[in-house]
PDB file of C-alpha atoms in Angstrom:
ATOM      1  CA  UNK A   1     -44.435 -18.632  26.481  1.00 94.00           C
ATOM      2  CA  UNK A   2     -42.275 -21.756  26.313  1.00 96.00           C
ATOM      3  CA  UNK A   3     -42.353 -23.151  22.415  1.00 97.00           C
ATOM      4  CA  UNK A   4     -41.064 -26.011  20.594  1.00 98.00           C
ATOM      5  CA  UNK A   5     -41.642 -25.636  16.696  1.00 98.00           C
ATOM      6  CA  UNK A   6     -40.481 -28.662  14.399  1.00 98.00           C
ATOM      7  CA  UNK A   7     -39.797 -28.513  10.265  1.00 98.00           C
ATOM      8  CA  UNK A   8     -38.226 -30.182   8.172  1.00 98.00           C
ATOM      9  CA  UNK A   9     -40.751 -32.852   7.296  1.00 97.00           C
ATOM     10  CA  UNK A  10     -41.798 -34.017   3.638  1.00 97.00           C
ATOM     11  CA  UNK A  11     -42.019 -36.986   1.393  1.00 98.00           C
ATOM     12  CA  UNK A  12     -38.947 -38.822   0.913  1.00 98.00           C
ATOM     13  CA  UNK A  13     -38.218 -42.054  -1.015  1.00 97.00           C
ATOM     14  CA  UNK A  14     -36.787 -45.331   1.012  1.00 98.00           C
ATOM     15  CA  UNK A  15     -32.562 -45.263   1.234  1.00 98.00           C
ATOM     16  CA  UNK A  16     -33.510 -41.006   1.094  1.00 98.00           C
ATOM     17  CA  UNK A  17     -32.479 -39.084   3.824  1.00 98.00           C
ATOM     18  CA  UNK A  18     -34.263 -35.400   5.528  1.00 98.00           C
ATOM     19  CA  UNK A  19     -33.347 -33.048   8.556  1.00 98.00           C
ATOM     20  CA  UNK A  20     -35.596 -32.438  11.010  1.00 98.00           C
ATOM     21  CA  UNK A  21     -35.073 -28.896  13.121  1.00 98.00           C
ATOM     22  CA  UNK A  22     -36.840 -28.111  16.402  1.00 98.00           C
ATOM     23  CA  UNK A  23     -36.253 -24.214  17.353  1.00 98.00           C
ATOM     24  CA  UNK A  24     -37.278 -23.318  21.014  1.00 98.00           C
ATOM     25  CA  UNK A  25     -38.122 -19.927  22.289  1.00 97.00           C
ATOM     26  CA  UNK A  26     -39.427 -18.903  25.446  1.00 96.00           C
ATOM     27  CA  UNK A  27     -37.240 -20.628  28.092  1.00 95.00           C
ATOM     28  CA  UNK A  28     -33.334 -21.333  28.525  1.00 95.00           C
ATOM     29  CA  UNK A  29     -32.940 -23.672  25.527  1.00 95.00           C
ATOM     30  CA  UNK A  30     -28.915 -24.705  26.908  1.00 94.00           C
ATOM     31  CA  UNK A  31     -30.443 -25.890  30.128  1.00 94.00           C
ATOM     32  CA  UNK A  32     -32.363 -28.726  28.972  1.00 96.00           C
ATOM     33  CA  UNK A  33     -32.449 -32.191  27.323  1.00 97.00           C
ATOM     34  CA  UNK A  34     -34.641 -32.636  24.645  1.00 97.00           C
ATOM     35  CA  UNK A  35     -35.647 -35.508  23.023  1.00 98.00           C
ATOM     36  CA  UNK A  36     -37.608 -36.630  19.341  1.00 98.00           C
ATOM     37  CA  UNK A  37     -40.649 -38.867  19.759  1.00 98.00           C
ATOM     38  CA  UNK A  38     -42.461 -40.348  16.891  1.00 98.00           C
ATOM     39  CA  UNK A  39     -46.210 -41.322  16.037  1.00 97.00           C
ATOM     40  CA  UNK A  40     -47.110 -43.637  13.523  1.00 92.00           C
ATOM     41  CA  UNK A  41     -50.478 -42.795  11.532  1.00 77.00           C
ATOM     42  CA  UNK A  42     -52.714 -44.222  13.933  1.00 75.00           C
ATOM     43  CA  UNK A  43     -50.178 -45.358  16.177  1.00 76.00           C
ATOM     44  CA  UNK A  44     -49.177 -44.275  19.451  1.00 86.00           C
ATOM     45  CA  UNK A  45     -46.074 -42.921  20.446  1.00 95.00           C
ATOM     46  CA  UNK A  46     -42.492 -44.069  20.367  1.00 97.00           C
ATOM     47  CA  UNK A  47     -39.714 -42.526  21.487  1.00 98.00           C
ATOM     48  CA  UNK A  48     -36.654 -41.972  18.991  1.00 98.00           C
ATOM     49  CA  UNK A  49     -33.231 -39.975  20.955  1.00 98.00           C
ATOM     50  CA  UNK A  50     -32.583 -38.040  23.155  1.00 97.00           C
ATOM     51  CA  UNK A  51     -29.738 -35.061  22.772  1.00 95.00           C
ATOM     52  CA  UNK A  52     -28.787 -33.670  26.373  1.00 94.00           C
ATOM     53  CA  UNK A  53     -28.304 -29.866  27.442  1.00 92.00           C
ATOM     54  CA  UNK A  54     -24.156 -30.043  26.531  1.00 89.00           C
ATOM     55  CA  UNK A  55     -24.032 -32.923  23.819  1.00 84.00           C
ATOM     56  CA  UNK A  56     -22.399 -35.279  26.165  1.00 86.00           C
ATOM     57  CA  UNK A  57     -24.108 -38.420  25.840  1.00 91.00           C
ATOM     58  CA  UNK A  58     -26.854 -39.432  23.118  1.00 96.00           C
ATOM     59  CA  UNK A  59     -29.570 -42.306  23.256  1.00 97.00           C
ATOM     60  CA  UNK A  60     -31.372 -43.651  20.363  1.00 98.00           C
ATOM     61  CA  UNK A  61     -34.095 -46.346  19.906  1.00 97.00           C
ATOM     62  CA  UNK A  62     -32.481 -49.376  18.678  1.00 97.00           C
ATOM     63  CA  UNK A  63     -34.208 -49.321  15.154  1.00 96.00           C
ATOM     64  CA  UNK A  64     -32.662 -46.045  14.421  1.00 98.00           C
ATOM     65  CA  UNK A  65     -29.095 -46.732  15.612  1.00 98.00           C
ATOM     66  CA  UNK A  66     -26.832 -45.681  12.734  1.00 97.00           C
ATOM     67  CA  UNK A  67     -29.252 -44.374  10.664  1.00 98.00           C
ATOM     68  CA  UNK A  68     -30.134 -41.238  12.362  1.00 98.00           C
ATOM     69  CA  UNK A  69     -28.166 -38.841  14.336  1.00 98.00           C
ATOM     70  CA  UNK A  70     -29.116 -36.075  17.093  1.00 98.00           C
ATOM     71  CA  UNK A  71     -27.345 -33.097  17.738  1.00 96.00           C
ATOM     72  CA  UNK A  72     -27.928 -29.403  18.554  1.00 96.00           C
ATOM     73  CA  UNK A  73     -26.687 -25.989  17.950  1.00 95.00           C
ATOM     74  CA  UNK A  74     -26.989 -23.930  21.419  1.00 95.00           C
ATOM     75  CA  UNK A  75     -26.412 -20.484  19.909  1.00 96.00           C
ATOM     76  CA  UNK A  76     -29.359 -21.321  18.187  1.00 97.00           C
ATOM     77  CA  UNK A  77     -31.499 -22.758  20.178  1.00 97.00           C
ATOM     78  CA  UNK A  78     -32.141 -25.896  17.840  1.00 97.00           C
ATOM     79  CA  UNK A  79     -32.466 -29.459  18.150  1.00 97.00           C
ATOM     80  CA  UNK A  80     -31.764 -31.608  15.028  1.00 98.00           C
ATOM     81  CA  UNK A  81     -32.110 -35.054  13.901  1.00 98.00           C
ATOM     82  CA  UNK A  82     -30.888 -36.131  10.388  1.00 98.00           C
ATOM     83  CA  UNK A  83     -32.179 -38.930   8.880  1.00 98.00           C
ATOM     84  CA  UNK A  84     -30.566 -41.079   7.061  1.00 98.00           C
ATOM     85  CA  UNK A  85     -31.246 -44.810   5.046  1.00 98.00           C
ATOM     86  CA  UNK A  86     -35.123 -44.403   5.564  1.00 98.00           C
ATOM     87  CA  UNK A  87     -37.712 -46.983   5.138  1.00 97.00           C
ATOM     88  CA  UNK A  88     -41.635 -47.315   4.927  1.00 95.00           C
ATOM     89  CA  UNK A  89     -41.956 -48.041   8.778  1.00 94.00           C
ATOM     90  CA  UNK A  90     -40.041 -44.532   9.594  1.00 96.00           C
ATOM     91  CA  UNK A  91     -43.245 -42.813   8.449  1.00 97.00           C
ATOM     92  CA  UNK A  92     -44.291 -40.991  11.435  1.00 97.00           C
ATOM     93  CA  UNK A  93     -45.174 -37.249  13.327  1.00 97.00           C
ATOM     94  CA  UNK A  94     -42.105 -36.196  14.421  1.00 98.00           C
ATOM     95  CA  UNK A  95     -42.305 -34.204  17.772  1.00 98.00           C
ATOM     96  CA  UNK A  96     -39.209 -33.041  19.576  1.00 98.00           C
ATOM     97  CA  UNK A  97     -40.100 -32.317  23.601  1.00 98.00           C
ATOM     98  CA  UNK A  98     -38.707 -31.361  26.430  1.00 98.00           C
ATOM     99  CA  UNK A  99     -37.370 -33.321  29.596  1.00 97.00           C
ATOM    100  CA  UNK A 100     -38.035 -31.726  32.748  1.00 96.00           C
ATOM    101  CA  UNK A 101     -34.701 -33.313  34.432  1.00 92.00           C
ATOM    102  CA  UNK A 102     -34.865 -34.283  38.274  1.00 89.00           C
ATOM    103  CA  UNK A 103     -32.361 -33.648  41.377  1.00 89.00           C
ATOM    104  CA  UNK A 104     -31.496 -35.716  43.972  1.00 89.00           C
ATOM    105  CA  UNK A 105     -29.963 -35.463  47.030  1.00 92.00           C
ATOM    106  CA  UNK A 106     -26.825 -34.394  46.053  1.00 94.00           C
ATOM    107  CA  UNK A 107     -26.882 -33.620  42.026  1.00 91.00           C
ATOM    108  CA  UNK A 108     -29.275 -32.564  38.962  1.00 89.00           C
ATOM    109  CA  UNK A 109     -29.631 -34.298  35.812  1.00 90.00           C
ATOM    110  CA  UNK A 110     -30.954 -32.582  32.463  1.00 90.00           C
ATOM    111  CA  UNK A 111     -31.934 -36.106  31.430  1.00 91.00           C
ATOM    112  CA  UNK A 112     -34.699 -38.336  33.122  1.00 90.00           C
ATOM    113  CA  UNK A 113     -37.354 -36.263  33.860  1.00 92.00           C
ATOM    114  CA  UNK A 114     -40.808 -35.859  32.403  1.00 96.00           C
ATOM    115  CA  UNK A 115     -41.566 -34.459  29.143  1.00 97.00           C
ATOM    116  CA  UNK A 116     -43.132 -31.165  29.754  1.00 97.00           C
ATOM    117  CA  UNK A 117     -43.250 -29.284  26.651  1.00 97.00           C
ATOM    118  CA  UNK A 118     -44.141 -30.597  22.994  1.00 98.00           C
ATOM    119  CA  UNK A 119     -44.205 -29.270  19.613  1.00 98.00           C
ATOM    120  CA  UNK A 120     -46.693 -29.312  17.015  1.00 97.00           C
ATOM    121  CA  UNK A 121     -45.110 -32.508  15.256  1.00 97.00           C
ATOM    122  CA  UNK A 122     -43.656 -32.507  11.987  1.00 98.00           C
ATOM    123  CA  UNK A 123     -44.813 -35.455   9.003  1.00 97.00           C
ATOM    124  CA  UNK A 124     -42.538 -37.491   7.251  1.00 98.00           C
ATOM    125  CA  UNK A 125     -43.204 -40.229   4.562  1.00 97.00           C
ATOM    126  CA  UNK A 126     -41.125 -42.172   3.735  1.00 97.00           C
ATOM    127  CA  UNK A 127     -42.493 -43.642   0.134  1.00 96.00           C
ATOM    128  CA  UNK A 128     -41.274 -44.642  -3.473  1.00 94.00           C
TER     129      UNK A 128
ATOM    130  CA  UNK B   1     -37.811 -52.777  28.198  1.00 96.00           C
ATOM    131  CA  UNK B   2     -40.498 -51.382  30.713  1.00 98.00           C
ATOM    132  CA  UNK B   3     -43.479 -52.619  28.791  1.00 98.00           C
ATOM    133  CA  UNK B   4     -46.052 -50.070  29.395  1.00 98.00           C
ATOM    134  CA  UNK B   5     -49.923 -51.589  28.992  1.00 98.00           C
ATOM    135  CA  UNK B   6     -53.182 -49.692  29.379  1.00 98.00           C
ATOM    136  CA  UNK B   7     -56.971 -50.819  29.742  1.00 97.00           C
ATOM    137  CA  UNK B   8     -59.024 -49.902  28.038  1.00 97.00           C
ATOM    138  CA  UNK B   9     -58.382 -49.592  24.750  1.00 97.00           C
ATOM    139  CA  UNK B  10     -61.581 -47.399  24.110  1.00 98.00           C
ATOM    140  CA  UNK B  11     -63.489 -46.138  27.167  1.00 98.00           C
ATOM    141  CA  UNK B  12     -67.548 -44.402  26.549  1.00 98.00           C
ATOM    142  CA  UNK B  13     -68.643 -42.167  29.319  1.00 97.00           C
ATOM    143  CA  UNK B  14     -71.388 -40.047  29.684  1.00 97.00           C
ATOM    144  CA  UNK B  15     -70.645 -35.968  30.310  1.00 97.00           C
ATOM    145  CA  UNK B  16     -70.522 -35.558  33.753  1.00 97.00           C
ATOM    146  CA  UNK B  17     -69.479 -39.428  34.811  1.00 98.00           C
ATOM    147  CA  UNK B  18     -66.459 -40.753  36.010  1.00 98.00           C
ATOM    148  CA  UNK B  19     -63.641 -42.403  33.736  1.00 98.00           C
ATOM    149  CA  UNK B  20     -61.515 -44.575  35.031  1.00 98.00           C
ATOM    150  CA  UNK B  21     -58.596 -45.419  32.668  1.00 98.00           C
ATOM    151  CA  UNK B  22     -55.828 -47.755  33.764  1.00 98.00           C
ATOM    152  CA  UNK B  23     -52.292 -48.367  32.973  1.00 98.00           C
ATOM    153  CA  UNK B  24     -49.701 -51.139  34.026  1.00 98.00           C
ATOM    154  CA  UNK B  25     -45.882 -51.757  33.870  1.00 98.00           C
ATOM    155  CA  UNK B  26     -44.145 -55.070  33.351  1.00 98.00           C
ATOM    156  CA  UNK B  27     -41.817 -54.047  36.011  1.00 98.00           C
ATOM    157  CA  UNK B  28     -41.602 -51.246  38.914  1.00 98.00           C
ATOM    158  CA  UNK B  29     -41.456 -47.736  37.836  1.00 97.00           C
ATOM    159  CA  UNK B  30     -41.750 -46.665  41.242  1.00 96.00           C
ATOM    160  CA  UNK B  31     -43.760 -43.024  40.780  1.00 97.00           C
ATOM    161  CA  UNK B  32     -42.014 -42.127  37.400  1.00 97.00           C
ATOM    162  CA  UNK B  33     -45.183 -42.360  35.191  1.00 98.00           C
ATOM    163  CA  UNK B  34     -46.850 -39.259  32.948  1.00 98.00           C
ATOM    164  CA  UNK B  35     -50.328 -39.536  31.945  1.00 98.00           C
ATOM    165  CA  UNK B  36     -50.613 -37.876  28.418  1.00 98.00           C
ATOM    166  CA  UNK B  37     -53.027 -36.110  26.646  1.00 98.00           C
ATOM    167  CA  UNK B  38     -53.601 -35.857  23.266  1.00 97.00           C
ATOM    168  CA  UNK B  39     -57.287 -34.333  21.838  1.00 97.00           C
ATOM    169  CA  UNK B  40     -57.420 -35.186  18.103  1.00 95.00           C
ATOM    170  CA  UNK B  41     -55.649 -33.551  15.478  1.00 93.00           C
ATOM    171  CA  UNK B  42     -53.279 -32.125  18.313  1.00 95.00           C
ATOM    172  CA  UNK B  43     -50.392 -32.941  19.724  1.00 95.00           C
ATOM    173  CA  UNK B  44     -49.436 -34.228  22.907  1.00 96.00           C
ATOM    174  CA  UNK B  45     -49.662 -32.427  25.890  1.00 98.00           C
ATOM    175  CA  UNK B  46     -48.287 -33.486  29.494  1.00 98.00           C
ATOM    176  CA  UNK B  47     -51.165 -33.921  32.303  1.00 98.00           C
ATOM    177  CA  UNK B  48     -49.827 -35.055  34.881  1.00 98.00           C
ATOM    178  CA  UNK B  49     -46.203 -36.506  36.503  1.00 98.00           C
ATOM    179  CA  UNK B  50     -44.580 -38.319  39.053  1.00 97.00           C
ATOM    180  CA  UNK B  51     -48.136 -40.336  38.782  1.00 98.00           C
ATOM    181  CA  UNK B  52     -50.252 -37.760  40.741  1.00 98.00           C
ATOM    182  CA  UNK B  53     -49.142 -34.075  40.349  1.00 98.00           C
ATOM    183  CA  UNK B  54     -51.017 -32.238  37.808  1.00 98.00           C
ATOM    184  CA  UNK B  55     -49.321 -30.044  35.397  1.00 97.00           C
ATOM    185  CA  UNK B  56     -49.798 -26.419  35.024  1.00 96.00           C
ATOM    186  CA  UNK B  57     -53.235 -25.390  34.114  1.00 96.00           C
ATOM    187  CA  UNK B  58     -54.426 -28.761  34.309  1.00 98.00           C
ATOM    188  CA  UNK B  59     -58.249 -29.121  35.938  1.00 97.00           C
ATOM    189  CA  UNK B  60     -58.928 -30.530  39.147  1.00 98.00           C
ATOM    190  CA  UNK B  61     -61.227 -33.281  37.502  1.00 98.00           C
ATOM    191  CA  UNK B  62     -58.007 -35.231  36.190  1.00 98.00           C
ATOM    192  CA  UNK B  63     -56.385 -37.437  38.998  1.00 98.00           C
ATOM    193  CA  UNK B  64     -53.625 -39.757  39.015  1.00 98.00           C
ATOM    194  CA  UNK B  65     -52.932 -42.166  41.656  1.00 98.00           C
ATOM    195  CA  UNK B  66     -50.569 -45.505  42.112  1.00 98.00           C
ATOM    196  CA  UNK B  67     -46.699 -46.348  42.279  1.00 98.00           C
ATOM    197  CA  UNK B  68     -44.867 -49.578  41.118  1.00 98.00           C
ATOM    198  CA  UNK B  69     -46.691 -51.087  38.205  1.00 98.00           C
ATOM    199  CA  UNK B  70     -49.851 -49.919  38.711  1.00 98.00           C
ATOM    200  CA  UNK B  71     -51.794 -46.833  37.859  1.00 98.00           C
ATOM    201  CA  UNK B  72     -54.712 -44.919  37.391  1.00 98.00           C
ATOM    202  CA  UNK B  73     -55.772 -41.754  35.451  1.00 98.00           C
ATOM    203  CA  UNK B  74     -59.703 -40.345  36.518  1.00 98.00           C
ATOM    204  CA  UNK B  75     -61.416 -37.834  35.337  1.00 98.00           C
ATOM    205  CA  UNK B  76     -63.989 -36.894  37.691  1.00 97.00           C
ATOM    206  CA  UNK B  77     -66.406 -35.193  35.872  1.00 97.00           C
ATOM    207  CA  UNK B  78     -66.128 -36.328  32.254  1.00 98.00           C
ATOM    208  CA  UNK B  79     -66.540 -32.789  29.613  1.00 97.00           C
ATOM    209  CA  UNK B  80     -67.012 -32.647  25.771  1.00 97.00           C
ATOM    210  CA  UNK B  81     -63.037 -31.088  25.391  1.00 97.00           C
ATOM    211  CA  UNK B  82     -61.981 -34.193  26.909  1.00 98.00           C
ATOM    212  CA  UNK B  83     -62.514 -36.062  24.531  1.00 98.00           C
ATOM    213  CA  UNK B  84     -58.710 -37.637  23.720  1.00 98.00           C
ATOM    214  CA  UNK B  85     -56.450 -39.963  24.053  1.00 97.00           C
ATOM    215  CA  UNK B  86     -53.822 -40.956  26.964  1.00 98.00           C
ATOM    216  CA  UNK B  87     -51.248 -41.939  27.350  1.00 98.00           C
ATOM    217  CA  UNK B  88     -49.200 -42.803  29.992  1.00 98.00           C
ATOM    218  CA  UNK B  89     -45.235 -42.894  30.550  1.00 98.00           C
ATOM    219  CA  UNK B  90     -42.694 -44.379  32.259  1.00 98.00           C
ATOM    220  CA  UNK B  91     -39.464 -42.331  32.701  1.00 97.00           C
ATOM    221  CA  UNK B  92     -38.064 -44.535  35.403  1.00 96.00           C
ATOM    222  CA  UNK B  93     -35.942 -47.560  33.829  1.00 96.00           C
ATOM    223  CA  UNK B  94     -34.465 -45.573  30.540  1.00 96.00           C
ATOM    224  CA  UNK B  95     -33.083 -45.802  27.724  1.00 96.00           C
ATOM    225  CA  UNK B  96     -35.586 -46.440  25.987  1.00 97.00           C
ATOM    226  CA  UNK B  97     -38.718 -44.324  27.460  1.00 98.00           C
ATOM    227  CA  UNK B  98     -41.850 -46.382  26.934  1.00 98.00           C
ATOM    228  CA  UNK B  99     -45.224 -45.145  26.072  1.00 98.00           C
ATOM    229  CA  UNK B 100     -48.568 -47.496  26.764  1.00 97.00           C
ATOM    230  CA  UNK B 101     -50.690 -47.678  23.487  1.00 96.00           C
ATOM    231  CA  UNK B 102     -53.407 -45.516  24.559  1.00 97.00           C
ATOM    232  CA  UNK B 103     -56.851 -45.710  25.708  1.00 97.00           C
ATOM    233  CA  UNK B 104     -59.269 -43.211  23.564  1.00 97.00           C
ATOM    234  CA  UNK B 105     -62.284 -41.390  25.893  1.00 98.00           C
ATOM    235  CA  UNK B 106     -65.055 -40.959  24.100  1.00 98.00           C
ATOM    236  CA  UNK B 107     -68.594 -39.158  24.937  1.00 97.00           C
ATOM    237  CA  UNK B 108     -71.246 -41.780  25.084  1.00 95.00           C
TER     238      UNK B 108
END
């Protein structure tokens, strides 16, 4: 069974800074792009970076630029995202999940598909 | 920014009736779009991509249809587990990947 589990979250005061980890099992963890979505209590959902299969090249909601940082470790099969300088409004579920990819005629991309696979979320607060 | 928008915002339906939930984008996503579900206290779980295919292990009741900026999620036959909100998705025009605010089913 394909899995996503996140960890990491807690209670952290604003300028404070926590790592998030996302560990997959069940499917070939190398192979895909995987990104972190957030949801505000209440909220819906907003999507935060996105880390692709070989590290190559990162995205990141503009309110996060420079203040948090994806990255992965292959060997073992975790996605990361350190946060850094937080504030009140980066209170939020954090989920990682998976992109699907797509192919066209003539190549396949790890990014740009639809999210098939989510985790179970992981809280953060972000409060003095 | 795609600027994903969905209507209703809270939609009451009987068990057994039809509910129609819509979603639109402020430009063409062509047939990029996700409807997602998320039942309460859970997280989010895909439905259905590429605007009409459902996902694995998805009931026949849920439909999607449309392309371009338009599209609709039914449920055909409305049951007590579905009650949830959904999402939809465009994965088209990226970075960033845009979520509509949701539209919450509830069981009349």
């Amino acid at each position: 069974q394909d899995l996503l589990v996140e960890s990491g979250g807690g209670v952290v005061q604003p300028g404070g800074s926590l790592r998030l980890s996302c560990a997959a099992s069940g499917f070939t963890f190398n192979t895909y792009a995987i990104h972190w979505v957030r949801q505000t209590p209440g909220k819906g959902l907003e999507w935060v970076a996105v880390m692709p299969y070989d590290g190559s090249q990162r995205y990141y909601t503009d309110s996060v630029k420079g203040r948090f940082t994806i990255s992965r470790d292959n060997s073992k099969k975790t996605l990361y995202l350190q946060l850094n300088s937080l504030r009140p409004e980066d209170t939020a579920v954090y989920y990682c999940a998976r992109d699907q990819g797509y192919c066209t005629t003539t190549s396949c991309h790890d990014v740009g598909g639809w999210f098939d696979l989510w985790g179970q979320g992981t809280l953060v607060t972000v409060s003095s | 920014e795609i600027v994903m928008t969905q209507s209703p915002a809270t939609l009451s339906v009987s068990p057994g009736e039809r509910a129609t939930l819509s979603c639109r984008a402020s430009q063409s996503v062509n047939s990029k779009l996700a409807w997602i579900q998320q039942k309460p206290g859970q997280a989010p779980t895909l439905l259905i991509y590429g605007a009409s295919t459902r996902a694995t292990g998805i009931p026949a009741r849920f439909s999607g249809s449309g392309s371009g900026t338009e599209f609709t999620l039914t449920i055909s036959s409305l049951q007590p587990e579905d009650v949830a909100v959904y999402y939809c998705q465009q994965y088209n025009n990226w970075p960033p990947w845009t979520f509509g605010q949701g539209t919450k089913v509830e069981i009349k």
